[in-house]
Tab-separated table of C-alpha atoms in Angstrom:
chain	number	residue	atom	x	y	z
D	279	UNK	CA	215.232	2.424	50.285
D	280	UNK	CA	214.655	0.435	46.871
D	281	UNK	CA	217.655	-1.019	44.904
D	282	UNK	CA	217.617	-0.138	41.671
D	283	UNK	CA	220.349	-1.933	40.513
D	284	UNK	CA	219.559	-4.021	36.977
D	285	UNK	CA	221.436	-6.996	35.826
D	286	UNK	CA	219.886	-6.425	32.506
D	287	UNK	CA	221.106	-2.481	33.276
D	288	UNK	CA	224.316	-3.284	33.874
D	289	UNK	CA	225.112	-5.379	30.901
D	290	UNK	CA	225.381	-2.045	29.155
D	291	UNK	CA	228.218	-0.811	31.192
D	292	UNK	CA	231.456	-2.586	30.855
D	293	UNK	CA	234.486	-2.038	32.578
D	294	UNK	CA	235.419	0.002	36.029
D	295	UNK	CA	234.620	3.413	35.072
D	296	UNK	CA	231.651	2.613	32.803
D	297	UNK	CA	230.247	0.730	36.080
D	298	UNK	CA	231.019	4.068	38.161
D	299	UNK	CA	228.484	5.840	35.473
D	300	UNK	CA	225.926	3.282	35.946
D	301	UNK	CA	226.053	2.964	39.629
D	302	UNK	CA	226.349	6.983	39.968
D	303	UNK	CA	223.283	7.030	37.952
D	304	UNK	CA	221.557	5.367	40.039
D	305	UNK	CA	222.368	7.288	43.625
D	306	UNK	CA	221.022	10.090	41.419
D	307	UNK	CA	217.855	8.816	40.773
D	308	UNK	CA	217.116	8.950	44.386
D	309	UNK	CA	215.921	12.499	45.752
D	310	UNK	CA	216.167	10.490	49.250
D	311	UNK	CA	219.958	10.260	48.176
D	312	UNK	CA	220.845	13.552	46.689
D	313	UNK	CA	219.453	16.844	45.255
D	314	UNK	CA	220.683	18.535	42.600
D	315	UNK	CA	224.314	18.513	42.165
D	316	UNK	CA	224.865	16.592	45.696
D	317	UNK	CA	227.196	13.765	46.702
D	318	UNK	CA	230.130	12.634	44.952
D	319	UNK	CA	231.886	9.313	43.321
D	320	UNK	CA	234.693	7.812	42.556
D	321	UNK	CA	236.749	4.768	41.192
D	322	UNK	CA	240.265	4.303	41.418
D	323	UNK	CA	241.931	2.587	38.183
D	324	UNK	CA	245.617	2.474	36.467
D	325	UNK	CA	246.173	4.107	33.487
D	326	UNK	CA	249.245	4.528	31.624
D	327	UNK	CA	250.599	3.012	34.560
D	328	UNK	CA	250.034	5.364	37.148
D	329	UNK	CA	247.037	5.460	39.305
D	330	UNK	CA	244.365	7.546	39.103
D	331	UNK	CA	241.868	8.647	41.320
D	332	UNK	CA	238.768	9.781	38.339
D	333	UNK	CA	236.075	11.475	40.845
D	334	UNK	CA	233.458	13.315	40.107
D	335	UNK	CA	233.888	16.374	38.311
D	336	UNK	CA	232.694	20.380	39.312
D	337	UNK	CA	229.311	20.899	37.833
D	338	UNK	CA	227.984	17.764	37.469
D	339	UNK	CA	224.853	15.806	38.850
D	340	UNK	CA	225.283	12.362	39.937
D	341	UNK	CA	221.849	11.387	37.915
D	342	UNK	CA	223.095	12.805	34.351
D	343	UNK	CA	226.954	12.448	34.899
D	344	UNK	CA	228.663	10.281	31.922
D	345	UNK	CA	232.458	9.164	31.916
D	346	UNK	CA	233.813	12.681	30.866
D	347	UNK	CA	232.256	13.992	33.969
D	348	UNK	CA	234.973	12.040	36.113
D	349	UNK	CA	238.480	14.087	36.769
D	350	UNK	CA	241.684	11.643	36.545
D	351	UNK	CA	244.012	13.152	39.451
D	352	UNK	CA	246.950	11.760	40.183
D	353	UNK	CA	246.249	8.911	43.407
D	354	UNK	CA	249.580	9.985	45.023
D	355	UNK	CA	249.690	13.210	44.753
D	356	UNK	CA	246.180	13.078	46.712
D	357	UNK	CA	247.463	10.895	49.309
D	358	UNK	CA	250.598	13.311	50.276
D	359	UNK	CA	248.198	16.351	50.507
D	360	UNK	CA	246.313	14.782	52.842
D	361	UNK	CA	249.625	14.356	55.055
D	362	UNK	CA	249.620	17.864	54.764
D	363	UNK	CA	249.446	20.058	58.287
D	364	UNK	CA	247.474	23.008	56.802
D	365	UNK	CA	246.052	23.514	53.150
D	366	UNK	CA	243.409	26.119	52.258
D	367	UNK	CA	240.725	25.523	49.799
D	368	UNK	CA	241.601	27.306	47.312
D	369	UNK	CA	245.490	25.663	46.981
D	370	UNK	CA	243.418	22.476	47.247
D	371	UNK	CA	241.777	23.125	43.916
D	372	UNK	CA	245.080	24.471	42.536
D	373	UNK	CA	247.086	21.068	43.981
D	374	UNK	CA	244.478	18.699	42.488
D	375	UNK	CA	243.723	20.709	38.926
D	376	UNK	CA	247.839	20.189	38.250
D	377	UNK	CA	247.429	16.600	39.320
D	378	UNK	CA	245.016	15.628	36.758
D	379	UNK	CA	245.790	13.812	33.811
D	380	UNK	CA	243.956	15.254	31.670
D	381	UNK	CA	243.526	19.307	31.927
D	382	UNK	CA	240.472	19.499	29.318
D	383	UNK	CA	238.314	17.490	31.997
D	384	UNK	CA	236.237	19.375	34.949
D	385	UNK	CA	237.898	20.245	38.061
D	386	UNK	CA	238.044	17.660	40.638
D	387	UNK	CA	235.607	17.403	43.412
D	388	UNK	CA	236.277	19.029	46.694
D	389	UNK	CA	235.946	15.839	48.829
D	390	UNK	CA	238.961	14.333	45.931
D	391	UNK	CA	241.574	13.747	48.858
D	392	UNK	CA	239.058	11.890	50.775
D	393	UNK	CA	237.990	9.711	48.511
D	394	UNK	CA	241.934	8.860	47.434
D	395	UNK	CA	242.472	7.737	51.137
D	396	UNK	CA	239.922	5.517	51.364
D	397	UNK	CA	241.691	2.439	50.759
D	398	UNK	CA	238.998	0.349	48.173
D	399	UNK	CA	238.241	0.648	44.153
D	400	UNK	CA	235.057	2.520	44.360
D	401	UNK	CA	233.697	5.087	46.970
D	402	UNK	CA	230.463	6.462	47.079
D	403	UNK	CA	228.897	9.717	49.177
D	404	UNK	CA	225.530	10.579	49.561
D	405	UNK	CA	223.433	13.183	52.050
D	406	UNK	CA	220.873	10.507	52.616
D	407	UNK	CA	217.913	12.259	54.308
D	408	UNK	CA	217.491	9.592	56.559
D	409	UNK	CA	221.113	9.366	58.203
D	410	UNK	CA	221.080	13.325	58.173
D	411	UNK	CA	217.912	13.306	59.764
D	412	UNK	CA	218.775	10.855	62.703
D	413	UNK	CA	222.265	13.103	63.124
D	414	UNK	CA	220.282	16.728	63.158
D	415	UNK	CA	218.459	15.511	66.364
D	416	UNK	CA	219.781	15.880	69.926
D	417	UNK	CA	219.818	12.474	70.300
D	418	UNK	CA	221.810	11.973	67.113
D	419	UNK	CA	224.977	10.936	67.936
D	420	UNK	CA	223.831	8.215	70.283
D	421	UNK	CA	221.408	6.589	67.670
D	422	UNK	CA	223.669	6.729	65.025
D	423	UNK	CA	226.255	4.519	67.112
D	424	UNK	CA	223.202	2.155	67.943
D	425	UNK	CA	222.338	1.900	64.637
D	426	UNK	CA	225.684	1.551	62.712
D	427	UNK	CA	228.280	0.056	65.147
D	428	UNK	CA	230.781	-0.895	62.740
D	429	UNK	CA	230.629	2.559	61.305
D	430	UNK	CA	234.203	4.717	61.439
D	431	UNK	CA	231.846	8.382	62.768
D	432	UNK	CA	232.863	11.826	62.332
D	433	UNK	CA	231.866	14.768	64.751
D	434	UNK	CA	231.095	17.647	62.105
D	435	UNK	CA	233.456	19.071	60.161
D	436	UNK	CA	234.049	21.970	57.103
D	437	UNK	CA	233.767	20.025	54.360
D	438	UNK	CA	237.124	19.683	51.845
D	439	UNK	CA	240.895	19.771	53.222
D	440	UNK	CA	239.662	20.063	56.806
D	441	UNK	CA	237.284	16.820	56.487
D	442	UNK	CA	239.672	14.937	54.865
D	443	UNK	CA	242.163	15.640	57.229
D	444	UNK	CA	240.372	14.607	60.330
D	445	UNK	CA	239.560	11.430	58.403
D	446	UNK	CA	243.131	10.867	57.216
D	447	UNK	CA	244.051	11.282	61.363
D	448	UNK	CA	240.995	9.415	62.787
D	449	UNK	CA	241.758	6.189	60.350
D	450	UNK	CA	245.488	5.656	60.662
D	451	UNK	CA	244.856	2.866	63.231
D	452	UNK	CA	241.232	1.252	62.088
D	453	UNK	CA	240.943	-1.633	60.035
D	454	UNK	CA	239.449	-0.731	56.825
D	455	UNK	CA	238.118	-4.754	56.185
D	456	UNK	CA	236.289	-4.234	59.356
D	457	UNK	CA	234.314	-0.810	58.571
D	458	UNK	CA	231.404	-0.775	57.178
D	459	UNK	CA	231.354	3.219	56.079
D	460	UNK	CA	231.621	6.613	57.173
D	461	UNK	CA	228.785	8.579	58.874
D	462	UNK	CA	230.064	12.191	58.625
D	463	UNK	CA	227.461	14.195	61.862
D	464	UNK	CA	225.346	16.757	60.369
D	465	UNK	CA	226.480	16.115	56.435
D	466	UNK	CA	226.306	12.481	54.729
D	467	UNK	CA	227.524	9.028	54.403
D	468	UNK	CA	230.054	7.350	52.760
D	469	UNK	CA	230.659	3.325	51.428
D	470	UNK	CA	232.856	1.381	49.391
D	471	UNK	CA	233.813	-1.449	47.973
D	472	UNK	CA	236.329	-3.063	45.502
D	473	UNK	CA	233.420	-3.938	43.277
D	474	UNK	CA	230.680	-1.051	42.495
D	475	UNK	CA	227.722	-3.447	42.899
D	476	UNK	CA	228.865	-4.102	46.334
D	477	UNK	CA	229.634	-0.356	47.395
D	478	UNK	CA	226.413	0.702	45.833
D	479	UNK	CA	224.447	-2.431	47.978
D	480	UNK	CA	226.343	-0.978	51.076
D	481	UNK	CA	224.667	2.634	50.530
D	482	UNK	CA	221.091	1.238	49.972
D	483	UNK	CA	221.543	-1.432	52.704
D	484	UNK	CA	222.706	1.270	55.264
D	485	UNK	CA	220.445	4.087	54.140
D	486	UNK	CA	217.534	1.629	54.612
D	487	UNK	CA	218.692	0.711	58.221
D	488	UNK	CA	217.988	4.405	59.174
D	489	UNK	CA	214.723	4.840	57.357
D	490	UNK	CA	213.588	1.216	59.313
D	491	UNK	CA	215.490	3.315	62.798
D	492	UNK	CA	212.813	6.598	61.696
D	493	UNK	CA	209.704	4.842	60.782
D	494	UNK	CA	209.743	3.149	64.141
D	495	UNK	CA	210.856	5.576	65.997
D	496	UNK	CA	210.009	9.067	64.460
D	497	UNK	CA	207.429	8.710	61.536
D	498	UNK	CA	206.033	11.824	59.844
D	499	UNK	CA	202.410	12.912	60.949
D	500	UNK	CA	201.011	15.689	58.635
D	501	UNK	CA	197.938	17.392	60.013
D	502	UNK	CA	195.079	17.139	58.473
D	503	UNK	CA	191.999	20.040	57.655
D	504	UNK	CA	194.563	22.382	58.186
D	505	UNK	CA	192.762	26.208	57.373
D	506	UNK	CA	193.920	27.721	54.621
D	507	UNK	CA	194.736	31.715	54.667
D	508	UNK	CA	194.504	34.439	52.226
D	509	UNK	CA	197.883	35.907	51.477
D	510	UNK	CA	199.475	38.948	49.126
D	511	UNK	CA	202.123	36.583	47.320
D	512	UNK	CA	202.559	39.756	44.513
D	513	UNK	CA	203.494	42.166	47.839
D	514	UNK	CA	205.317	39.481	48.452
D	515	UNK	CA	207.131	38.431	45.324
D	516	UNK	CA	207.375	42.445	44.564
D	517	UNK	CA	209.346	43.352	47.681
D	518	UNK	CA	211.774	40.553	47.250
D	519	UNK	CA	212.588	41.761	43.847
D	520	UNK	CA	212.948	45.117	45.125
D	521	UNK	CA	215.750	43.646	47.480
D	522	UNK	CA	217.534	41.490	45.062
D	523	UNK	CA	217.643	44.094	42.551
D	524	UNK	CA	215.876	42.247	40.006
D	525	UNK	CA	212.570	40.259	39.600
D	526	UNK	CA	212.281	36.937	41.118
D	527	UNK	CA	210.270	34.437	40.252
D	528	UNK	CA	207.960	32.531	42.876
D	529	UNK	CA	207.150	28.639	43.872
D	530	UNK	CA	204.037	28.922	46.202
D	531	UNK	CA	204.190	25.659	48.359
D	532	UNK	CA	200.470	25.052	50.295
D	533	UNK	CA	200.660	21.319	50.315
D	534	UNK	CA	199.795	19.485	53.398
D	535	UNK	CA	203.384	19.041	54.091
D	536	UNK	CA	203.917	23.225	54.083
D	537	UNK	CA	200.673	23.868	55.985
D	538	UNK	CA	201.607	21.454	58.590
D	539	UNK	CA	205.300	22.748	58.963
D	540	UNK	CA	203.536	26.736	58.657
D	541	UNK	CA	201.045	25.856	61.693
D	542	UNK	CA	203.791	25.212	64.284
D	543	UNK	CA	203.590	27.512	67.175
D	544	UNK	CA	206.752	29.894	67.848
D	545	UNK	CA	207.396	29.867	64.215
D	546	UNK	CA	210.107	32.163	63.684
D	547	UNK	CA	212.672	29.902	66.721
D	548	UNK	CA	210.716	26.598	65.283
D	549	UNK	CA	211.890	26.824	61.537
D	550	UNK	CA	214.592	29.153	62.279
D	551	UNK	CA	217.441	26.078	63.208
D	552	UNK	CA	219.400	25.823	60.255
D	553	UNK	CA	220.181	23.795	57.261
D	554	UNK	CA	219.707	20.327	56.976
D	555	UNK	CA	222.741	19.962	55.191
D	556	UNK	CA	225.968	22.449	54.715
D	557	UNK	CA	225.753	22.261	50.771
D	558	UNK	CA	222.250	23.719	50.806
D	559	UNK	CA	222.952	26.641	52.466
D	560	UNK	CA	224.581	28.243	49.465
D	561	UNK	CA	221.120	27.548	47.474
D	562	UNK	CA	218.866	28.604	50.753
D	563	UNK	CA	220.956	30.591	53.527
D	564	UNK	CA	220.625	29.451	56.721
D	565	UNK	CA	217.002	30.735	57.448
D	566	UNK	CA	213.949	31.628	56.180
D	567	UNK	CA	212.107	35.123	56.108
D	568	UNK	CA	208.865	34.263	58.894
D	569	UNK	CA	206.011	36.091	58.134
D	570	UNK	CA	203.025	35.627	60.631
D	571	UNK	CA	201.067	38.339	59.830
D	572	UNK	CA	199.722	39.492	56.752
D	573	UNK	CA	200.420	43.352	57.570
D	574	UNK	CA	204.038	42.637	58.436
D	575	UNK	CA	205.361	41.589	55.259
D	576	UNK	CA	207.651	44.354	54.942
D	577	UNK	CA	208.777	44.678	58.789
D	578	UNK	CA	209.066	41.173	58.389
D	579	UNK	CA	211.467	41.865	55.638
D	580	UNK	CA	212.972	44.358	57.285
D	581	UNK	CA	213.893	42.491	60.576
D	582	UNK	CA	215.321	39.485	58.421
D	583	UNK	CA	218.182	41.807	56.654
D	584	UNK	CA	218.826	43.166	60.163
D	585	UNK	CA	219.357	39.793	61.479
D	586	UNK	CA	221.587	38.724	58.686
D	587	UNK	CA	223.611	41.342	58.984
D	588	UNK	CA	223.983	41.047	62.644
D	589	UNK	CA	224.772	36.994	61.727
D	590	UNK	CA	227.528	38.768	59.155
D	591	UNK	CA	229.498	41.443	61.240
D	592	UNK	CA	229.850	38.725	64.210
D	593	UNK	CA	231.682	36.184	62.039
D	594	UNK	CA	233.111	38.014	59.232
D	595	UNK	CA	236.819	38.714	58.398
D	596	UNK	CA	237.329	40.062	55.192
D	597	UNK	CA	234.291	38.169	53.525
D	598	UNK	CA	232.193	40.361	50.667
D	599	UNK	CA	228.603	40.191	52.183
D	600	UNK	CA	225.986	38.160	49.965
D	601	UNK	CA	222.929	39.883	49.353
D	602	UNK	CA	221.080	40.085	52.810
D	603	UNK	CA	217.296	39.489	51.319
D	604	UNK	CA	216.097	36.150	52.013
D	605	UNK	CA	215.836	33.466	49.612
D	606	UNK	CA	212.689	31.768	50.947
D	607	UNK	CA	209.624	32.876	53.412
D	608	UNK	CA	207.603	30.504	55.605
D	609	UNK	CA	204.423	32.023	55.994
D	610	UNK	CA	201.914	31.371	59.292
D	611	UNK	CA	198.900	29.128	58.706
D	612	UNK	CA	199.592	29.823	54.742
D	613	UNK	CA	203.346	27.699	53.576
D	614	UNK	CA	206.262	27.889	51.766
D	615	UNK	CA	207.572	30.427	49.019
D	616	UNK	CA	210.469	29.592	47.755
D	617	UNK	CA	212.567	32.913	45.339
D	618	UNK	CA	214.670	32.345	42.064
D	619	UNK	CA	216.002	34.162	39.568
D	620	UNK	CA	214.276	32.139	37.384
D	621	UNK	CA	211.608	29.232	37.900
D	622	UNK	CA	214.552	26.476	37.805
D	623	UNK	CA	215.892	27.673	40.836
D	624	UNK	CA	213.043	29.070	43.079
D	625	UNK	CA	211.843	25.015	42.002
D	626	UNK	CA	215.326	23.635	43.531
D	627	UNK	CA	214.766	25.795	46.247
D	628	UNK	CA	211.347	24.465	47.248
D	629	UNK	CA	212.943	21.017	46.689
D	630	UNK	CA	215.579	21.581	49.297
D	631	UNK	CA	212.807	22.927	51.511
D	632	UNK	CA	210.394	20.010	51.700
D	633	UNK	CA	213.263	17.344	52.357
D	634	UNK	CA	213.974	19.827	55.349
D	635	UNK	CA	211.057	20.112	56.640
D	636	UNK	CA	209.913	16.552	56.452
D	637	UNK	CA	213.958	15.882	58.306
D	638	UNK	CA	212.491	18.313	61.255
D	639	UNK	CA	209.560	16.933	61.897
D	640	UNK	CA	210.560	13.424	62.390
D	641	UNK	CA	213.777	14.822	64.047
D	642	UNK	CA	211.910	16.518	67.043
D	643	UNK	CA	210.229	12.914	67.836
D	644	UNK	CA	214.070	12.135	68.342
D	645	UNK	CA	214.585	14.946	70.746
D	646	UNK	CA	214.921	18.240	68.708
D	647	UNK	CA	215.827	18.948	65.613
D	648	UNK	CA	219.668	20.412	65.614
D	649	UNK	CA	221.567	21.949	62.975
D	650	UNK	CA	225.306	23.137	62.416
D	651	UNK	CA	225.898	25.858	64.766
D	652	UNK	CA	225.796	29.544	63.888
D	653	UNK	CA	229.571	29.588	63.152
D	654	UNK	CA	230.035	26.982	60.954
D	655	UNK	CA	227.025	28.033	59.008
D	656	UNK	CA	228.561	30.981	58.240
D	657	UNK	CA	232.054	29.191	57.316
D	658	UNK	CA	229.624	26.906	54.720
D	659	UNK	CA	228.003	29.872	53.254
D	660	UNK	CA	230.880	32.045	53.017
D	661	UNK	CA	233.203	29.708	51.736
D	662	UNK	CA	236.642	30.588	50.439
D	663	UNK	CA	235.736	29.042	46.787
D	664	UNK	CA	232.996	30.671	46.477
D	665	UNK	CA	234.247	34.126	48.130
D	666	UNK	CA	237.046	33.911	45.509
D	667	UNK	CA	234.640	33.969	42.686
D	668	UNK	CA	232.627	37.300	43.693
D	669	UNK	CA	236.316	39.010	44.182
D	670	UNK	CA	237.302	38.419	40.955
């Protein structure tokens, strides 16, 4: 993982928070890092002569974000909600939006108490492929202790209250000097520092320790003169639309990477094991359609909506069901297509897809790959934040 840290860089950026912009910037740059809206950042600072906790704000990408993109919440109000017994999401967001400062600025990130318990100036979090890769493997856990013994580790949790709960409980007795960062199972990593040089050095440093642990232990083999196949992409593309009631537009994926991930045998249980990450599975659902024969497109189709309805009715409550048409296919022998409602988003799709597929390849040399389980996909993709805004 290359530092991209500039002294020359950095000469531009004076002063705590401008130095949270710069450093932000640069876990952005990194696709290895975070994709498209992923991770979050903070800096804790006085002002007025209160503290404030000014994390990153709703909406905005750690590679583009600029000082208003932080939200100043109050750092003790943060603090006593994590003391609380029970909080759901949704009086989370309330709780933090009338503990900021500044009510013109975006809504505080949903990892906010988290990062105000964390007892140092700046605090970073990142879904680095490579520690999410070693965790999604059946051997995860055990490696990850290997490889980062001074490390405070966290079986998988909901992201939000819930995380920052068990953190708030599982840290009451460590000593913070001591730990190096936070490997959360199945989601990301955290580090930080009182200086944001240092807590940005701590992310690279670590992140690299896992890349050296998957290089030598589970490196990425693509085949090679892999056959291509002919296949109807407009049947495809038109039957999709059909389902999502309006017309999608297609990324068409036949690098050597998709071929190589398409040619696996027992396709539809082999790329059929979940999300590399919780956040993605908002942008992909937990599965893709499988299509492994050219004839079948629309049974295919067909048994895919069945499924996901059978995955809604056993864990719903009062959730509104999502629209049940996939939102990308792996096709046998051919690739990927990835489905947007414009070419932005079938693009971010594909984007998702290829980090995941390159994480379960090198994660079966570790044992098996090995998502979040059925159930807590479901909590992830029906989420109470984002039920609330399709019942409004």
């Amino acid at each position: 993982m290359k530092n991209l840290w500039s002294d020359e860089e950095a000469k531009n950026f004076q002063g705590d928070l401008a130095l949270r912009v710069y450093t932000s910037n640069l876990l952005g740059r990194s696709d290895e890092l975070v994709l498209h809206g992923g991770g979050n950042t903070s800096v804790k600072s006085v002002i007025m002569g209160e503290e404030i906790l000014l994390v990153k704000g709703s909406g905005w990408d750690l590679v583009s974000i600029k000082e208003e993109g932080f939200a100043p919440v109050k750092l003790e109000t943060l603090k006593k909600m994590a003391q609380y017994e029970t909080l759901s999401d949704t009086d989370m967001v309330s709780e933090q939006k009338a503990a900021m400062i500044d009510k013109t600025a975006p809504n505080p990130s949903v990892e906010a108490i988290l990062h105000a318990i964390i007892p140092f100036k700046f605090v970073d979090h990142t879904h680095a492929d490579a520690v999410v890769t070693m965790s999604n493997s059946k051997t995860g856990i055990q490696n990850i202790e290997e490889v980062f013994p001074n490390f405070l580790i966290i079986p998988y949790v909901m992201p939000g209250f819930i995380l920052a709960k068990k953190i708030y409980e599982m840290s009451k007795d460590i000593d913070w000097n001591k730990c190096e960062g936070i490997i959360l199972h199945n989601h990301g990593i955290f580090t930080f520092d009182d200086g944001a040089k240092k807590s940005y050095d701590k992310m690279i440093d670590a992140v690299s320790k896992a890349e050296d642990f998957l290089n030598k232990n589970a490196a990425l083999e693509l085949e090679k003169n892999l056959d291509s196949i002919d296949f109807n992409v407009n049947e495809l593309k038109d039957l999709i639309s059909k389902e999502k009631n309006s017309e999608v537009i297609v990324n068409i994926n036949t690098s050597n990477l998709a071929k190589t991930y398409a040619s696996k045998e027992n396709l539809k249980e082999y790329a059929s094991r979940g999300v590399l990450t919780p956040e993605h599975i908002i942008r992909t659902k937990r599965v893709p359609l499988i299509i492994e024969d050219n004839n079948e497109i629309e049974s295919s189709i067909n048994e895919f909506k069945s499924n996901y309805e059978n995955y809604f009715n056993e864990f719903s409550k009062d959730e509104i069901c999502l629209n049940k048409a996939p939102n990308y296919a792996v096709i046998k022998d051919f690739g990927v297509v990835t489905f947007g409602k414009n070419e932005k988003e079938a693009n971010i799709i594909n984007d998702i897809v290829e980090h995941t597929m390159i994480a379960v390849l090198r994660a079966d040399k570790l044992g098996g790959y090995e998502s979040i389980s059925l159930k807590d996909s479901f909590e992830m993709e029906y989420w109470e934040l984002e039920q609330a805004k399709l019942k409004k």
